[in-house]
């Protein structure tokens, strides 16, 4: 229990540091064409974040 109390401030500080926005980053340019996004992912070696939804 004591070890957990000692590491808690470190975890809280790390959470705030990791949650801070990156400096110098203009923003995210989202692609809305799946094929274009797939080609970009293959070219850059980055994964695709795919979101789809259905409104009923």
Short mmCIF file of C-alpha atoms in Angstrom, two decimals:
data_model
loop_
_atom_site.label_atom_id
_atom_site.label_comp_id
_atom_site.label_asym_id
_atom_site.label_seq_id
_atom_site.Cartn_x
_atom_site.Cartn_y
_atom_site.Cartn_z
CA UNK A 1 0.00 0.00 0.00
CA UNK A 2 2.84 2.39 0.83
CA UNK A 3 4.49 1.80 -2.56
CA UNK A 4 1.25 2.75 -4.31
CA UNK A 5 1.11 6.01 -2.37
CA UNK A 6 4.70 6.79 -3.34
CA UNK A 7 4.10 6.22 -7.05
CA UNK A 8 0.76 8.06 -7.20
CA UNK A 9 2.26 11.59 -7.62
CA UNK A 10 4.46 10.31 -10.45
CA UNK A 11 1.47 8.81 -12.23
CA UNK A 12 -0.55 12.01 -11.85
CA UNK A 13 2.31 14.14 -13.20
CA UNK A 14 2.85 11.78 -16.13
CA UNK A 15 -0.85 11.91 -16.97
CA UNK A 16 -0.81 15.72 -17.13
CA UNK A 17 2.36 15.80 -19.21
CA UNK A 18 1.10 13.22 -21.70
CA UNK A 19 -2.30 14.88 -21.98
CA UNK A 20 -0.81 18.27 -22.89
CA UNK A 21 -1.08 19.11 -26.59
CA UNK A 22 2.06 18.89 -28.67
CA UNK A 23 3.72 22.23 -29.28
CA UNK A 24 4.03 23.44 -32.85
CA UNK A 25 1.37 21.07 -34.11
CA UNK A 26 -1.10 22.90 -36.34
CA UNK A 27 -3.86 20.32 -36.13
CA UNK A 28 -4.99 17.10 -37.69
CA UNK A 29 -5.86 16.87 -41.34
CA UNK A 30 -8.57 14.20 -41.48
CA UNK A 31 -9.20 12.24 -44.66
CA UNK A 32 -12.77 11.30 -45.54
CA UNK A 33 -11.92 9.01 -48.45
CA UNK A 34 -11.10 5.45 -47.36
CA UNK A 35 -8.95 4.60 -50.39
CA UNK A 36 -6.97 7.82 -50.06
CA UNK A 37 -6.46 7.14 -46.34
CA UNK A 38 -5.36 3.57 -47.04
CA UNK A 39 -2.81 4.76 -49.61
CA UNK A 40 -1.49 7.38 -47.17
CA UNK A 41 -1.21 4.78 -44.39
CA UNK A 42 0.75 2.43 -46.64
CA UNK A 43 3.02 5.26 -47.77
CA UNK A 44 3.78 6.55 -44.26
CA UNK A 45 3.64 3.24 -42.37
CA UNK A 46 1.07 4.65 -39.95
CA UNK A 47 -2.17 2.96 -38.86
CA UNK A 48 -5.64 4.12 -39.86
CA UNK A 49 -8.15 5.42 -37.33
CA UNK A 50 -11.49 4.45 -38.81
CA UNK A 51 -14.71 5.80 -37.40
CA UNK A 52 -18.10 4.93 -38.76
CA UNK A 53 -21.52 5.36 -37.31
CA UNK A 54 -25.12 4.74 -38.15
CA UNK A 55 -27.81 7.12 -37.08
CA UNK A 56 -31.21 5.54 -36.74
#
